[in-house]
PDB file of C-alpha atoms and ligand atoms in Angstrom:
ATOM      1  CA  UNK M   9     -27.332 -29.715 -21.728  1.00  0.00           C
ATOM      2  CA  UNK M  10     -30.771 -28.739 -22.438  1.00  0.00           C
ATOM      3  CA  UNK M  11     -32.798 -26.414 -20.113  1.00  0.00           C
ATOM      4  CA  UNK M  12     -36.491 -26.210 -21.041  1.00  0.00           C
ATOM      5  CA  UNK M  13     -38.393 -22.931 -19.644  1.00  0.00           C
ATOM      6  CA  UNK M  14     -41.830 -23.807 -18.868  1.00  0.00           C
ATOM      7  CA  UNK M  15     -44.174 -20.233 -19.288  1.00  0.00           C
ATOM      8  CA  UNK M  16     -47.737 -20.966 -18.623  1.00  0.00           C
ATOM      9  CA  UNK M  17     -49.630 -18.117 -20.273  1.00  0.00           C
ATOM     10  CA  UNK M  18     -53.294 -16.653 -20.091  1.00  0.00           C
ATOM     11  CA  UNK M  19     -53.511 -13.220 -21.939  1.00  0.00           C
ATOM     12  CA  UNK M  20     -49.713 -12.312 -22.060  1.00  0.00           C
ATOM     13  CA  UNK M  21     -49.718 -10.641 -25.378  1.00  0.00           C
ATOM     14  CA  UNK M  22     -48.056  -7.503 -23.963  1.00  0.00           C
ATOM     15  CA  UNK M  23     -45.066  -9.611 -22.269  1.00  0.00           C
ATOM     16  CA  UNK M  24     -45.013 -12.670 -24.463  1.00  0.00           C
ATOM     17  CA  UNK M  25     -42.433 -11.627 -27.257  1.00  0.00           C
ATOM     18  CA  UNK M  26     -40.255  -9.817 -24.539  1.00  0.00           C
ATOM     19  CA  UNK M  27     -40.087 -12.513 -22.232  1.00  0.00           C
ATOM     20  CA  UNK M  28     -39.242 -15.311 -24.807  1.00  0.00           C
ATOM     21  CA  UNK M  29     -36.300 -13.177 -26.169  1.00  0.00           C
ATOM     22  CA  UNK M  30     -35.199 -12.339 -22.823  1.00  0.00           C
ATOM     23  CA  UNK M  31     -35.073 -16.026 -21.836  1.00  0.00           C
ATOM     24  CA  UNK M  32     -33.229 -17.322 -25.001  1.00  0.00           C
ATOM     25  CA  UNK M  33     -30.652 -14.555 -25.028  1.00  0.00           C
ATOM     26  CA  UNK M  34     -29.258 -15.501 -21.432  1.00  0.00           C
ATOM     27  CA  UNK M  35     -27.709 -18.871 -22.376  1.00  0.00           C
ATOM     28  CA  UNK M  36     -27.525 -21.156 -25.482  1.00  0.00           C
ATOM     29  CA  UNK M  37     -28.894 -24.251 -23.586  1.00  0.00           C
ATOM     30  CA  UNK M  38     -32.143 -22.543 -22.892  1.00  0.00           C
ATOM     31  CA  UNK M  39     -35.511 -23.363 -24.838  1.00  0.00           C
ATOM     32  CA  UNK M  40     -38.800 -22.246 -23.966  1.00  0.00           C
ATOM     33  CA  UNK M  41     -42.279 -23.960 -23.838  1.00  0.00           C
ATOM     34  CA  UNK M  42     -45.380 -21.734 -23.589  1.00  0.00           C
ATOM     35  CA  UNK M  43     -48.291 -23.673 -22.249  1.00  0.00           C
ATOM     36  CA  UNK M  44     -51.361 -21.386 -23.241  1.00  0.00           C
ATOM     37  CA  UNK M  45     -54.774 -21.822 -22.158  1.00  0.00           C
ATOM     38  CA  UNK M  46     -56.378 -20.729 -25.320  1.00  0.00           C
ATOM     39  CA  UNK M  47     -55.875 -16.988 -24.344  1.00  0.00           C
ATOM     40  CA  UNK M  48     -58.520 -14.648 -25.891  1.00  0.00           C
ATOM     41  CA  UNK M  49     -55.631 -12.097 -26.634  1.00  0.00           C
ATOM     42  CA  UNK M  50     -54.148 -14.343 -29.024  1.00  0.00           C
ATOM     43  CA  UNK M  51     -50.976 -14.809 -27.232  1.00  0.00           C
ATOM     44  CA  UNK M  52     -50.753 -18.390 -29.010  1.00  0.00           C
ATOM     45  CA  UNK M  53     -50.565 -16.904 -32.279  1.00  0.00           C
ATOM     46  CA  UNK M  54     -47.734 -14.585 -31.217  1.00  0.00           C
ATOM     47  CA  UNK M  55     -45.800 -17.759 -30.250  1.00  0.00           C
ATOM     48  CA  UNK M  56     -46.349 -19.516 -33.435  1.00  0.00           C
ATOM     49  CA  UNK M  57     -44.970 -16.529 -35.379  1.00  0.00           C
ATOM     50  CA  UNK M  58     -41.647 -16.740 -33.203  1.00  0.00           C
ATOM     51  CA  UNK M  59     -41.728 -20.562 -33.978  1.00  0.00           C
ATOM     52  CA  UNK M  60     -41.200 -19.778 -37.712  1.00  0.00           C
ATOM     53  CA  UNK M  61     -37.958 -18.159 -36.550  1.00  0.00           C
ATOM     54  CA  UNK M  62     -36.501 -20.205 -33.896  1.00  0.00           C
ATOM     55  CA  UNK M  63     -36.402 -23.911 -33.146  1.00  0.00           C
ATOM     56  CA  UNK M  64     -36.021 -23.359 -29.316  1.00  0.00           C
ATOM     57  CA  UNK M  65     -39.577 -22.245 -28.871  1.00  0.00           C
ATOM     58  CA  UNK M  66     -42.212 -24.596 -28.244  1.00  0.00           C
ATOM     59  CA  UNK M  67     -45.911 -24.236 -27.769  1.00  0.00           C
ATOM     60  CA  UNK M  68     -48.294 -26.416 -26.095  1.00  0.00           C
ATOM     61  CA  UNK M  69     -52.035 -25.294 -26.741  1.00  0.00           C
ATOM     62  CA  UNK M  70     -54.690 -26.165 -24.541  1.00  0.00           C
ATOM     63  CA  UNK M  71     -58.618 -25.914 -25.133  1.00  0.00           C
ATOM     64  CA  UNK M  72     -59.330 -23.580 -22.312  1.00  0.00           C
ATOM     65  CA  UNK M  73     -58.271 -21.823 -18.751  1.00  0.00           C
ATOM     66  CA  UNK M  74     -57.466 -25.124 -16.952  1.00  0.00           C
ATOM     67  CA  UNK M  75     -55.060 -23.583 -14.181  1.00  0.00           C
ATOM     68  CA  UNK M  76     -51.675 -23.128 -13.490  1.00  0.00           C
ATOM     69  CA  UNK M  77     -50.944 -26.278 -11.674  1.00  0.00           C
ATOM     70  CA  UNK M  78     -52.261 -28.499 -14.585  1.00  0.00           C
ATOM     71  CA  UNK M  79     -50.547 -26.388 -17.105  1.00  0.00           C
ATOM     72  CA  UNK M  80     -47.149 -26.876 -15.344  1.00  0.00           C
ATOM     73  CA  UNK M  81     -48.028 -30.817 -14.896  1.00  0.00           C
ATOM     74  CA  UNK M  82     -48.525 -31.081 -18.712  1.00  0.00           C
ATOM     75  CA  UNK M  83     -45.404 -29.159 -19.345  1.00  0.00           C
ATOM     76  CA  UNK M  84     -43.041 -31.158 -17.355  1.00  0.00           C
ATOM     77  CA  UNK M  85     -44.128 -34.199 -19.269  1.00  0.00           C
ATOM     78  CA  UNK M  86     -43.688 -32.563 -22.472  1.00  0.00           C
ATOM     79  CA  UNK M  87     -40.383 -31.054 -21.375  1.00  0.00           C
ATOM     80  CA  UNK M  88     -38.807 -34.521 -20.243  1.00  0.00           C
ATOM     81  CA  UNK M  89     -40.061 -36.063 -23.591  1.00  0.00           C
ATOM     82  CA  UNK M  90     -38.263 -33.350 -25.691  1.00  0.00           C
ATOM     83  CA  UNK M  91     -35.246 -34.577 -23.596  1.00  0.00           C
ATOM     84  CA  UNK M  92     -34.587 -31.556 -21.108  1.00  0.00           C
ATOM     85  CA  UNK M  93     -31.847 -32.313 -18.348  1.00  0.00           C
ATOM     86  CA  UNK M  94     -33.467 -29.384 -16.439  1.00  0.00           C
ATOM     87  CA  UNK M  95     -36.851 -28.021 -16.167  1.00  0.00           C
ATOM     88  CA  UNK M  96     -37.497 -24.274 -15.284  1.00  0.00           C
ATOM     89  CA  UNK M  97     -40.753 -22.837 -14.161  1.00  0.00           C
ATOM     90  CA  UNK M  98     -41.283 -19.055 -14.713  1.00  0.00           C
ATOM     91  CA  UNK M  99     -44.104 -16.698 -15.134  1.00  0.00           C
ATOM     92  CA  UNK M 100     -44.424 -14.784 -18.399  1.00  0.00           C
ATOM     93  CA  UNK M 101     -44.884 -11.065 -16.950  1.00  0.00           C
ATOM     94  CA  UNK M 102     -41.135  -9.995 -15.974  1.00  0.00           C
ATOM     95  CA  UNK M 103     -41.958 -10.645 -12.344  1.00  0.00           C
ATOM     96  CA  UNK M 104     -39.147 -13.416 -12.524  1.00  0.00           C
ATOM     97  CA  UNK M 105     -36.251 -11.625 -14.194  1.00  0.00           C
ATOM     98  CA  UNK M 106     -34.500 -13.840 -16.753  1.00  0.00           C
ATOM     99  CA  UNK M 107     -30.932 -12.683 -15.633  1.00  0.00           C
ATOM    100  CA  UNK M 108     -31.541 -14.991 -12.587  1.00  0.00           C
ATOM    101  CA  UNK M 109     -31.503 -18.117 -14.825  1.00  0.00           C
ATOM    102  CA  UNK M 110     -27.763 -17.674 -14.924  1.00  0.00           C
ATOM    103  CA  UNK M 111     -27.621 -17.708 -11.106  1.00  0.00           C
ATOM    104  CA  UNK M 112     -29.633 -21.009 -11.083  1.00  0.00           C
ATOM    105  CA  UNK M 113     -27.356 -22.636 -13.829  1.00  0.00           C
ATOM    106  CA  UNK M 114     -24.389 -21.844 -11.811  1.00  0.00           C
ATOM    107  CA  UNK M 115     -25.855 -23.553  -8.872  1.00  0.00           C
ATOM    108  CA  UNK M 116     -27.246 -26.525 -10.693  1.00  0.00           C
ATOM    109  CA  UNK M 117     -24.742 -29.113  -9.140  1.00  0.00           C
ATOM    110  CA  UNK M 118     -25.640 -27.742  -5.606  1.00  0.00           C
ATOM    111  CA  UNK M 119     -29.165 -29.216  -5.222  1.00  0.00           C
ATOM    112  CA  UNK M 120     -32.026 -31.104  -7.069  1.00  0.00           C
ATOM    113  CA  UNK M 121     -34.077 -28.057  -7.162  1.00  0.00           C
ATOM    114  CA  UNK M 122     -33.214 -24.188  -6.938  1.00  0.00           C
ATOM    115  CA  UNK M 123     -35.678 -21.907  -5.991  1.00  0.00           C
ATOM    116  CA  UNK M 124     -35.528 -18.360  -7.058  1.00  0.00           C
ATOM    117  CA  UNK M 125     -36.669 -16.947  -3.571  1.00  0.00           C
ATOM    118  CA  UNK M 126     -37.967 -13.606  -2.258  1.00  0.00           C
ATOM    119  CA  UNK M 127     -37.911 -14.347   1.395  1.00  0.00           C
ATOM    120  CA  UNK M 128     -34.078 -15.534   2.162  1.00  0.00           C
ATOM    121  CA  UNK M 129     -32.671 -11.669   2.056  1.00  0.00           C
ATOM    122  CA  UNK M 130     -35.385 -10.314   3.974  1.00  0.00           C
ATOM    123  CA  UNK M 131     -38.442  -9.411   1.926  1.00  0.00           C
ATOM    124  CA  UNK M 132     -37.618  -8.696  -1.748  1.00  0.00           C
ATOM    125  CA  UNK M 133     -40.509  -7.693  -3.459  1.00  0.00           C
ATOM    126  CA  UNK M 134     -41.125  -4.397  -5.515  1.00  0.00           C
ATOM    127  CA  UNK M 135     -44.559  -2.722  -6.400  1.00  0.00           C
ATOM    128  CA  UNK M 136     -46.690  -5.034  -4.638  1.00  0.00           C
ATOM    129  CA  UNK M 137     -49.302  -3.373  -2.325  1.00  0.00           C
ATOM    130  CA  UNK M 138     -48.245  -3.906   1.336  1.00  0.00           C
ATOM    131  CA  UNK M 139     -51.339  -6.303   2.089  1.00  0.00           C
ATOM    132  CA  UNK M 140     -50.222  -8.652  -0.702  1.00  0.00           C
ATOM    133  CA  UNK M 141     -46.468  -8.467   0.682  1.00  0.00           C
ATOM    134  CA  UNK M 142     -47.818  -9.627   4.043  1.00  0.00           C
ATOM    135  CA  UNK M 143     -50.358 -12.057   2.600  1.00  0.00           C
ATOM    136  CA  UNK M 144     -47.812 -13.735   0.749  1.00  0.00           C
ATOM    137  CA  UNK M 145     -44.983 -13.725   3.525  1.00  0.00           C
ATOM    138  CA  UNK M 146     -47.452 -14.962   6.355  1.00  0.00           C
ATOM    139  CA  UNK M 147     -48.993 -17.524   4.065  1.00  0.00           C
ATOM    140  CA  UNK M 148     -45.408 -18.820   3.324  1.00  0.00           C
ATOM    141  CA  UNK M 149     -44.404 -19.127   7.160  1.00  0.00           C
ATOM    142  CA  UNK M 150     -47.637 -20.866   7.655  1.00  0.00           C
ATOM    143  CA  UNK M 151     -47.128 -23.465   4.865  1.00  0.00           C
ATOM    144  CA  UNK M 152     -43.335 -24.070   6.223  1.00  0.00           C
ATOM    145  CA  UNK M 153     -44.725 -24.756   9.433  1.00  0.00           C
ATOM    146  CA  UNK M 154     -47.681 -27.403   8.462  1.00  0.00           C
ATOM    147  CA  UNK M 155     -45.540 -29.087   5.852  1.00  0.00           C
ATOM    148  CA  UNK M 156     -42.267 -29.148   7.730  1.00  0.00           C
ATOM    149  CA  UNK M 157     -40.430 -27.947   4.317  1.00  0.00           C
ATOM    150  CA  UNK M 158     -37.637 -26.072   5.296  1.00  0.00           C
ATOM    151  CA  UNK M 159     -37.968 -23.355   2.489  1.00  0.00           C
ATOM    152  CA  UNK M 160     -38.693 -19.530   2.938  1.00  0.00           C
ATOM    153  CA  UNK M 161     -40.563 -19.115  -0.306  1.00  0.00           C
ATOM    154  CA  UNK M 162     -42.759 -21.913  -0.805  1.00  0.00           C
ATOM    155  CA  UNK M 163     -45.233 -20.406  -3.186  1.00  0.00           C
ATOM    156  CA  UNK M 164     -42.312 -18.895  -5.605  1.00  0.00           C
ATOM    157  CA  UNK M 165     -43.328 -19.617  -8.924  1.00  0.00           C
ATOM    158  CA  UNK M 166     -39.563 -19.556 -10.151  1.00  0.00           C
ATOM    159  CA  UNK M 167     -37.644 -23.007 -10.077  1.00  0.00           C
ATOM    160  CA  UNK M 168     -35.010 -24.854 -11.482  1.00  0.00           C
ATOM    161  CA  UNK M 169     -35.519 -28.558 -11.513  1.00  0.00           C
ATOM    162  CA  UNK M 170     -33.477 -31.400 -12.436  1.00  0.00           C
ATOM    163  CA  UNK M 171     -35.013 -34.134 -14.589  1.00  0.00           C
ATOM    164  CA  UNK M 172     -34.067 -36.768 -11.741  1.00  0.00           C
ATOM    165  CA  UNK M 173     -35.917 -34.732  -9.383  1.00  0.00           C
ATOM    166  CA  UNK M 174     -38.972 -34.206 -11.628  1.00  0.00           C
ATOM    167  CA  UNK M 175     -39.300 -38.019 -12.397  1.00  0.00           C
ATOM    168  CA  UNK M 176     -39.227 -39.114  -8.698  1.00  0.00           C
ATOM    169  CA  UNK M 177     -42.595 -37.481  -8.319  1.00  0.00           C
ATOM    170  CA  UNK M 178     -45.814 -39.113  -9.265  1.00  0.00           C
ATOM    171  CA  UNK M 179     -47.240 -36.197 -11.051  1.00  0.00           C
ATOM    172  CA  UNK M 180     -50.935 -37.622 -10.760  1.00  0.00           C
ATOM    173  CA  UNK M 181     -51.070 -37.182  -7.132  1.00  0.00           C
ATOM    174  CA  UNK M 182     -50.284 -33.513  -7.317  1.00  0.00           C
ATOM    175  CA  UNK M 183     -53.707 -31.909  -7.421  1.00  0.00           C
ATOM    176  CA  UNK M 184     -53.371 -28.297  -6.347  1.00  0.00           C
ATOM    177  CA  UNK M 185     -53.757 -25.433  -9.000  1.00  0.00           C
ATOM    178  CA  UNK M 186     -52.411 -22.104  -7.881  1.00  0.00           C
ATOM    179  CA  UNK M 187     -49.830 -21.062  -4.956  1.00  0.00           C
ATOM    180  CA  UNK M 188     -50.849 -24.515  -3.339  1.00  0.00           C
ATOM    181  CA  UNK M 189     -49.538 -26.130  -6.486  1.00  0.00           C
ATOM    182  CA  UNK M 190     -45.957 -24.551  -5.709  1.00  0.00           C
ATOM    183  CA  UNK M 191     -46.158 -25.589  -2.031  1.00  0.00           C
ATOM    184  CA  UNK M 192     -47.443 -29.205  -3.166  1.00  0.00           C
ATOM    185  CA  UNK M 193     -44.551 -29.649  -5.462  1.00  0.00           C
ATOM    186  CA  UNK M 194     -41.849 -28.725  -2.959  1.00  0.00           C
ATOM    187  CA  UNK M 195     -43.241 -30.999  -0.603  1.00  0.00           C
ATOM    188  CA  UNK M 196     -43.418 -33.628  -3.248  1.00  0.00           C
ATOM    189  CA  UNK M 197     -39.814 -33.004  -4.133  1.00  0.00           C
ATOM    190  CA  UNK M 198     -38.593 -32.925  -0.378  1.00  0.00           C
ATOM    191  CA  UNK M 199     -40.600 -36.205   0.430  1.00  0.00           C
ATOM    192  CA  UNK M 200     -39.128 -38.245  -2.478  1.00  0.00           C
ATOM    193  CA  UNK M 201     -35.424 -37.247  -1.386  1.00  0.00           C
ATOM    194  CA  UNK M 202     -34.576 -34.325  -3.722  1.00  0.00           C
ATOM    195  CA  UNK M 203     -32.552 -31.439  -2.129  1.00  0.00           C
ATOM    196  CA  UNK M 204     -33.603 -27.901  -2.304  1.00  0.00           C
ATOM    197  CA  UNK M 205     -31.833 -24.771  -2.362  1.00  0.00           C
ATOM    198  CA  UNK M 206     -32.907 -21.097  -2.370  1.00  0.00           C
ATOM    199  CA  UNK M 207     -31.290 -18.353  -4.597  1.00  0.00           C
ATOM    200  CA  UNK M 208     -32.311 -14.671  -3.968  1.00  0.00           C
ATOM    201  CA  UNK M 209     -34.460 -12.769  -6.509  1.00  0.00           C
ATOM    202  CA  UNK M 210     -35.955  -9.377  -6.585  1.00  0.00           C
ATOM    203  CA  UNK M 211     -39.460 -10.024  -7.541  1.00  0.00           C
ATOM    204  CA  UNK M 212     -40.899  -7.214  -9.273  1.00  0.00           C
ATOM    205  CA  UNK M 213     -44.855  -7.013  -9.775  1.00  0.00           C
ATOM    206  CA  UNK M 214     -46.113  -6.912 -13.629  1.00  0.00           C
ATOM    207  CA  UNK M 215     -45.887  -3.872 -15.412  1.00  0.00           C
ATOM    208  CA  UNK M 216     -48.027  -4.946 -18.254  1.00  0.00           C
ATOM    209  CA  UNK M 217     -51.215  -7.277 -18.489  1.00  0.00           C
ATOM    210  CA  UNK M 218     -53.313  -8.353 -15.061  1.00  0.00           C
ATOM    211  CA  UNK M 219     -52.683 -10.721 -12.681  1.00  0.00           C
ATOM    212  CA  UNK M 220     -55.135 -13.895 -12.661  1.00  0.00           C
ATOM    213  CA  UNK M 221     -54.787 -14.947  -9.254  1.00  0.00           C
ATOM    214  CA  UNK M 222     -57.897 -14.702  -6.884  1.00  0.00           C
ATOM    215  CA  UNK M 223     -59.389 -15.456  -3.793  1.00  0.00           C
ATOM    216  CA  UNK M 224     -60.131 -19.321  -4.388  1.00  0.00           C
ATOM    217  CA  UNK M 225     -56.587 -19.694  -5.255  1.00  0.00           C
ATOM    218  CA  UNK M 226     -55.471 -18.385  -1.975  1.00  0.00           C
ATOM    219  CA  UNK M 227     -57.940 -20.353   0.028  1.00  0.00           C
ATOM    220  CA  UNK M 228     -57.066 -23.832  -1.999  1.00  0.00           C
ATOM    221  CA  UNK M 229     -53.439 -23.114  -0.873  1.00  0.00           C
ATOM    222  CA  UNK M 230     -54.260 -22.213   2.842  1.00  0.00           C
ATOM    223  CA  UNK M 231     -56.665 -25.602   3.007  1.00  0.00           C
ATOM    224  CA  UNK M 232     -54.793 -27.666   0.867  1.00  0.00           C
ATOM    225  CA  UNK M 233     -51.533 -27.820   2.700  1.00  0.00           C
ATOM    226  CA  UNK M 234     -52.834 -29.979   5.638  1.00  0.00           C
ATOM    227  CA  UNK M 235     -53.213 -32.632   3.122  1.00  0.00           C
ATOM    228  CA  UNK M 236     -49.987 -33.021   1.513  1.00  0.00           C
ATOM    229  CA  UNK M 237     -48.342 -34.982   4.686  1.00  0.00           C
ATOM    230  CA  UNK M 238     -51.005 -37.657   4.249  1.00  0.00           C
ATOM    231  CA  UNK M 239     -50.067 -38.300   0.703  1.00  0.00           C
ATOM    232  CA  UNK M 240     -46.956 -40.289  -0.714  1.00  0.00           C
ATOM    233  CA  UNK M 241     -45.677 -38.611  -3.756  1.00  0.00           C
ATOM    234  CA  UNK M 242     -43.254 -41.251  -4.946  1.00  0.00           C
ATOM    235  CA  UNK M 243     -43.764 -43.014  -8.387  1.00  0.00           C
TER     236      UNK M 243
HETATM  237  N1  GDP J 326     -51.701 -21.536 -18.884  1.00  0.00           N
HETATM  238  C1  GDP J 326     -52.055 -20.846 -17.858  1.00  0.00           C
HETATM  239  N2  GDP J 326     -51.207 -19.990 -17.647  1.00  0.00           N
HETATM  240  C2  GDP J 326     -51.890 -19.040 -16.327  1.00  0.00           C
HETATM  241  C3  GDP J 326     -53.117 -19.502 -15.728  1.00  0.00           C
HETATM  242  N3  GDP J 326     -53.226 -18.524 -14.715  1.00  0.00           N
HETATM  243  C4  GDP J 326     -52.227 -17.994 -14.735  1.00  0.00           C
HETATM  244  N4  GDP J 326     -51.386 -18.299 -15.646  1.00  0.00           N
HETATM  245  C5  GDP J 326     -49.901 -17.657 -15.831  1.00  0.00           C
HETATM  246  O1  GDP J 326     -49.037 -17.860 -14.751  1.00  0.00           O
HETATM  247  C6  GDP J 326     -48.312 -16.833 -14.660  1.00  0.00           C
HETATM  248  C7  GDP J 326     -48.583 -16.259 -13.132  1.00  0.00           C
HETATM  249  O2  GDP J 326     -49.823 -15.756 -13.012  1.00  0.00           O
HETATM  250  P1  GDP J 326     -49.950 -13.947 -12.609  1.00  0.00           P
HETATM  251  O3  GDP J 326     -51.408 -13.794 -12.904  1.00  0.00           O
HETATM  252  O4  GDP J 326     -49.047 -12.983 -13.091  1.00  0.00           O
HETATM  253  O5  GDP J 326     -49.918 -14.229 -11.294  1.00  0.00           O
HETATM  254  P2  GDP J 326     -49.574 -13.437  -9.881  1.00  0.00           P
HETATM  255  O6  GDP J 326     -48.139 -13.241 -10.317  1.00  0.00           O
HETATM  256  O7  GDP J 326     -49.457 -14.080  -8.551  1.00  0.00           O
HETATM  257  O8  GDP J 326     -50.172 -12.278  -9.789  1.00  0.00           O
HETATM  258  C8  GDP J 326     -48.452 -15.785 -15.604  1.00  0.00           C
HETATM  259  O9  GDP J 326     -47.476 -15.965 -16.473  1.00  0.00           O
HETATM  260  C9  GDP J 326     -50.089 -15.950 -15.991  1.00  0.00           C
HETATM  261  O10 GDP J 326     -50.117 -15.701 -17.395  1.00  0.00           O
HETATM  262  C10 GDP J 326     -53.923 -20.492 -16.261  1.00  0.00           C
HETATM  263  O11 GDP J 326     -54.922 -20.848 -15.847  1.00  0.00           O
HETATM  264  N5  GDP J 326     -53.425 -20.984 -17.260  1.00  0.00           N
HETATM  265 MG1   MG J 327     -47.545 -12.194 -11.951  1.00  0.00          MG
END
């Protein structure tokens, strides 16, 4: 079994060494693929140093900040080319505790896609300002209503995906880039016949570095969800 954990990075020098080590130590089947958008802080060269020590570390360098959605789309293709049986999406900033990878591995035969969810056991978010929690929670309720996908945390960035589920989706149809990307992928999985299950996580705000999310990304998600039902995501 090969599980490739894709971690998109933009200016994550304070987290990158620690997150890679924490992921790899969870299970021997895990490898990491960092997709770095030419971070000005030199994140990529830190990954290159780690590559000299471990064959389980991969790096995809891109020319500039091209967005989270396109980083994941390129990451998926590379992970499948490298022979991944499962592909994981995860943030670099420790908001997604690597220990939950073991829960996801344990559930791998229960569904095609396993989502690390903040909203199935009440609201499990630590250290976010109340307005950000409320925005995220209600955006999720809204996205669920519009898309009809029965998932409580549609904007979650922590997902464990089988290669079969991924290869049923025509990635060139997926156009969103931020939170909208997470919702759109879930819609694409559900509408191409994949099963989705949620496993509870406690999401913690980052302690190091800064968030790259902004108003445009939130607006893209709120407006973009209307279009998903009109598209066919099959290959
Ligand atoms: N490659 C790449 N990574 C990004 C980009 N924007 C954000 N990220 C990474 O995506 C992850 C989530 O971003 P973050 O800023 O923590 O979002 P937040 O948790 O919603 O505030 C982190 O690992 C970021 O470094 C981007 O444009 N390109
Ligand atoms: Mg974050």
